JSON list of C-alpha atoms in Angstrom, two decimals:
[
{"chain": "A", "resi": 1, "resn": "UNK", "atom": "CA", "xyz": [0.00, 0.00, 0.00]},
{"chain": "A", "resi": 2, "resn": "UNK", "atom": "CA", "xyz": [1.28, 3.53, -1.01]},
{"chain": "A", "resi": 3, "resn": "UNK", "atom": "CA", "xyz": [-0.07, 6.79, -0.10]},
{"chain": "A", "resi": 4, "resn": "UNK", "atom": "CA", "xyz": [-0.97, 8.69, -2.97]},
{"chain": "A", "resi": 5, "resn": "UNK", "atom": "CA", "xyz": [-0.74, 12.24, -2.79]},
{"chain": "A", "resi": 6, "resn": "UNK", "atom": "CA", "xyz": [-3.01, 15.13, -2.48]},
{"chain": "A", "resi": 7, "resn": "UNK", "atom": "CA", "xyz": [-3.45, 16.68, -5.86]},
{"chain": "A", "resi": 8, "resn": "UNK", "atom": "CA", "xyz": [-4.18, 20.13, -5.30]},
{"chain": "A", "resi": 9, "resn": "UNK", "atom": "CA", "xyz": [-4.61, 23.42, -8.02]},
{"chain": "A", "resi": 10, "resn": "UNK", "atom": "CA", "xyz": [-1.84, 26.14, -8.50]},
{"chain": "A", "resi": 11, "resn": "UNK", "atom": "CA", "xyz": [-4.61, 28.66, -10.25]},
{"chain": "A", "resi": 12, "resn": "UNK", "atom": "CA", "xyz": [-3.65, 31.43, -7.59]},
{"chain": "A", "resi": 13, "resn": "UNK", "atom": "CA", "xyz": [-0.04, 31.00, -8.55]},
{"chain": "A", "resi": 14, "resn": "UNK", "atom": "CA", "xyz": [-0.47, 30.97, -11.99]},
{"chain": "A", "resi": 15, "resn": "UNK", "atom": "CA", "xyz": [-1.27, 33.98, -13.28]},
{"chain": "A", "resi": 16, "resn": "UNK", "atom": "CA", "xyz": [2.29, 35.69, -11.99]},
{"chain": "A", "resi": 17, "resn": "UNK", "atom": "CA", "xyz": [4.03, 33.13, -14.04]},
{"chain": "A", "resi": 18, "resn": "UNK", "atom": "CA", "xyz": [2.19, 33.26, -17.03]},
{"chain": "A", "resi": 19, "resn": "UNK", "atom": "CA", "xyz": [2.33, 36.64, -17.25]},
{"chain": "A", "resi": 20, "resn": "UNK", "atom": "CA", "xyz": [5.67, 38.31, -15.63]},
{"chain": "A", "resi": 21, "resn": "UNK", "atom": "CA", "xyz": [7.80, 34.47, -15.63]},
{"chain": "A", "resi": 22, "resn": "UNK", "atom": "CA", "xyz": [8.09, 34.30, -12.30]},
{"chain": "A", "resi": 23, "resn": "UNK", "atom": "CA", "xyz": [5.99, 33.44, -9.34]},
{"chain": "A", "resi": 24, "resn": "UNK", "atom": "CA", "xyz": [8.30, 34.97, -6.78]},
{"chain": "A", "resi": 25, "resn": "UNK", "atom": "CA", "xyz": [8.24, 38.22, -8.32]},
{"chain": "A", "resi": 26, "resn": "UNK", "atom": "CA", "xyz": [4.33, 38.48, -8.82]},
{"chain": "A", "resi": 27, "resn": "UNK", "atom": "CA", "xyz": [4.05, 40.93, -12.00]},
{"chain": "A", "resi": 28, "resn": "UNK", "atom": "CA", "xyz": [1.45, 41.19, -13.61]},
{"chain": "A", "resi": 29, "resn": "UNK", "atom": "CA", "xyz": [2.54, 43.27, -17.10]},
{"chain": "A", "resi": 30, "resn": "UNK", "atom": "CA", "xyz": [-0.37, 42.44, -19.06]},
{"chain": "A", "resi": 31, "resn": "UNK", "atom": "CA", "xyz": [-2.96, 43.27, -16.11]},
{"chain": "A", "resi": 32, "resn": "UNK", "atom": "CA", "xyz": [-1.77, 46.26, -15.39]},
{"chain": "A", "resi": 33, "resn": "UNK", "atom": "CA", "xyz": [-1.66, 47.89, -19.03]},
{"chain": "A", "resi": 34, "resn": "UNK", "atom": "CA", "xyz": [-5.68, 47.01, -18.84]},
{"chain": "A", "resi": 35, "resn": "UNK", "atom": "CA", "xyz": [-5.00, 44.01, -21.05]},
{"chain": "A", "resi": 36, "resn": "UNK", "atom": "CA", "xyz": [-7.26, 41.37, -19.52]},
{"chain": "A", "resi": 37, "resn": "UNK", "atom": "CA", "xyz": [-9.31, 39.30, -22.42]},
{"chain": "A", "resi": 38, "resn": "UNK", "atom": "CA", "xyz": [-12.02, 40.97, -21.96]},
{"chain": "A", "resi": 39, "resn": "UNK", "atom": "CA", "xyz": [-13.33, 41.91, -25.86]},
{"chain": "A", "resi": 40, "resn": "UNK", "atom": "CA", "xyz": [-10.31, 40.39, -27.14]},
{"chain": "A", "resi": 41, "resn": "UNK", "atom": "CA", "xyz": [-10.58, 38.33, -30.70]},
{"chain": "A", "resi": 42, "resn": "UNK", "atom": "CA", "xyz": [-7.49, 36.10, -31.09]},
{"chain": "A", "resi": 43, "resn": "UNK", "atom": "CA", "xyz": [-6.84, 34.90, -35.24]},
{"chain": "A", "resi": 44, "resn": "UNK", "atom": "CA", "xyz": [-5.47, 31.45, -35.08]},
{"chain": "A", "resi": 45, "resn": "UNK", "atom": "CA", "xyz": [-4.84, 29.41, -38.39]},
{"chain": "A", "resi": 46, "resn": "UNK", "atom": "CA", "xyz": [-4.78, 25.85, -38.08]},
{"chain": "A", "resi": 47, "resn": "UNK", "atom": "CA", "xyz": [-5.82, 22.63, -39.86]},
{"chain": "A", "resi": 48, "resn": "UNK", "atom": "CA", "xyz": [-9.01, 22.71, -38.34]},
{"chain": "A", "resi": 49, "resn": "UNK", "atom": "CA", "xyz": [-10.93, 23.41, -34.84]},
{"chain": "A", "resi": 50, "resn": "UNK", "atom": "CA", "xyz": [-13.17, 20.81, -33.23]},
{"chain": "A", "resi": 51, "resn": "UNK", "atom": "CA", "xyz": [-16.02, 22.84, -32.31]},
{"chain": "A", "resi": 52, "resn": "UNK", "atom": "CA", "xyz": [-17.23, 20.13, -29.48]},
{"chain": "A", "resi": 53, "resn": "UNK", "atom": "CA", "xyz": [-14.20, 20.79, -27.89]},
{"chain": "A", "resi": 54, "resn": "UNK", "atom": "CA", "xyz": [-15.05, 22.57, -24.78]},
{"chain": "A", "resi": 55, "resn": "UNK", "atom": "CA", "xyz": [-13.25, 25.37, -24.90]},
{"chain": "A", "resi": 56, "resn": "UNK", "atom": "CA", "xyz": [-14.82, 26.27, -28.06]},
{"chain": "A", "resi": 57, "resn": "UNK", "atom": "CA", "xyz": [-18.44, 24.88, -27.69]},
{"chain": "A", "resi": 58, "resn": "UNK", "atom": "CA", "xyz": [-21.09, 27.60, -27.62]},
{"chain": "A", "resi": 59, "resn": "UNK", "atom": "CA", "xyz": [-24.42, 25.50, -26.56]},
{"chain": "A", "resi": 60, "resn": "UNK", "atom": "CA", "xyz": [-26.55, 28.96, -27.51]},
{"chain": "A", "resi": 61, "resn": "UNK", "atom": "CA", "xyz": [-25.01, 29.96, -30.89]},
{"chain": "A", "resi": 62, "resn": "UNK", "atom": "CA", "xyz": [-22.96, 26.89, -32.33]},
{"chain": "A", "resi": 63, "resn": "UNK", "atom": "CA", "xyz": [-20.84, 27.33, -34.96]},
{"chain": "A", "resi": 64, "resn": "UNK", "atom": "CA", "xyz": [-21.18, 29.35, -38.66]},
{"chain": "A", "resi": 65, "resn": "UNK", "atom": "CA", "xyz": [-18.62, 28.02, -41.05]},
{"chain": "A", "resi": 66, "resn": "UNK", "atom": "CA", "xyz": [-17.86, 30.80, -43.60]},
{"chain": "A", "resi": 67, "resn": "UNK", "atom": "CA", "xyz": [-19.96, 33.64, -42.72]},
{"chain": "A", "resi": 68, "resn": "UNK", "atom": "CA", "xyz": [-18.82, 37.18, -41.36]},
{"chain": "A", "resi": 69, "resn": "UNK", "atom": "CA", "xyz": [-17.73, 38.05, -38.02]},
{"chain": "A", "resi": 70, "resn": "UNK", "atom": "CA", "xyz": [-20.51, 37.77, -35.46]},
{"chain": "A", "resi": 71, "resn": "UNK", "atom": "CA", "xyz": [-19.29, 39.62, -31.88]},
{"chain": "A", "resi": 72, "resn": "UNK", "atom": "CA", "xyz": [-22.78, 38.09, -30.52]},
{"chain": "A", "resi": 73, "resn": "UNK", "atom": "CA", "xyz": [-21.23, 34.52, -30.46]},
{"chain": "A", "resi": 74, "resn": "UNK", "atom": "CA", "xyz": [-19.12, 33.90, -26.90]},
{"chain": "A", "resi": 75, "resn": "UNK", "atom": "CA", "xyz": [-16.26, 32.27, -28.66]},
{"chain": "A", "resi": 76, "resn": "UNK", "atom": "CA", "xyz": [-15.78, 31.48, -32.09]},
{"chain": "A", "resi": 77, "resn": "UNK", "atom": "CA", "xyz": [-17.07, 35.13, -33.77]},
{"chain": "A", "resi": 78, "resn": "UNK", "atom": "CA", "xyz": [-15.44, 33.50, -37.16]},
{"chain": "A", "resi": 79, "resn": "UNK", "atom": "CA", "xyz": [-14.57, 30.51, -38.65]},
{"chain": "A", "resi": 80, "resn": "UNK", "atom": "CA", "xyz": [-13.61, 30.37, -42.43]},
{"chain": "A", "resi": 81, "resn": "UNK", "atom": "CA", "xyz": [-13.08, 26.97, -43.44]},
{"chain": "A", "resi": 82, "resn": "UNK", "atom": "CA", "xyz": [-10.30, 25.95, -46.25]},
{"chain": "A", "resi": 83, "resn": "UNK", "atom": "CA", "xyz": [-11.10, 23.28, -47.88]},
{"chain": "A", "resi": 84, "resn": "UNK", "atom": "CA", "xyz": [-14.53, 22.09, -45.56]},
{"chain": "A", "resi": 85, "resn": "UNK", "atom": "CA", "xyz": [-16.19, 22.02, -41.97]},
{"chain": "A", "resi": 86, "resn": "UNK", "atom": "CA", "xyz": [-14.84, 18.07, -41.32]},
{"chain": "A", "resi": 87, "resn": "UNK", "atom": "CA", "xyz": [-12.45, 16.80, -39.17]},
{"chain": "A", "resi": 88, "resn": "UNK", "atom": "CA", "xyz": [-10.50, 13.44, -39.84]},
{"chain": "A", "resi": 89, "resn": "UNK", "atom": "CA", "xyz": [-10.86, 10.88, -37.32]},
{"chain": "A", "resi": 90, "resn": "UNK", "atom": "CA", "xyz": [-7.91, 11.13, -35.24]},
{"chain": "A", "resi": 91, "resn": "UNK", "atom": "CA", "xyz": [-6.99, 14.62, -36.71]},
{"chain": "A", "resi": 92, "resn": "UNK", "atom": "CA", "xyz": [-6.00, 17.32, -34.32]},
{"chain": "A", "resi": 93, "resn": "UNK", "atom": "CA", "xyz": [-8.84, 20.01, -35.69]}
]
């Protein structure tokens, strides 16, 4: 029998090394030029996005494949397809 540790969350310590690099010296750059996510649109180009994923899923809106930008829709405001809206089986998109 082994004891199996605790697992515990680092969220509070996170954000100072994601941002500034290092925990111990708990900057903040991006917070404190107003820069939180809030309103932000990121452009990513990839092979594809799985839209079940669920950081992507919208349950109200879904997903429009090749219309205009929609700033309604919580997460995806865009997606332009390539080629098409499919995803291989075992594909990354």
């Amino acid at each position: 029998v082994e004891l199996v540790a605790r697992v515990t969350t680092a969220n509070r310590e996170a954000q100072w090394t994601v941002q500034g690099g290092n925990a111990e010296e708990r900057d903040r750059p991006f917070w404190d030029e107003g820069i939180t996510g809030k309103c932000e649109v990121v452009a990513v180009s990839d092979t594809g996005l799985d839209a079940d994923n669920c950081y992507f899923w919208d349950k109200v809106n879904g997903i429009s494949f090749g219309k205009g930008i929609d700033m309604n829709r919580r997460k995806i405001v865009q997606y332009i397809p390539h080629i098409d809206n499919k995803d291989e089986y075992g594909g990354h998109g």
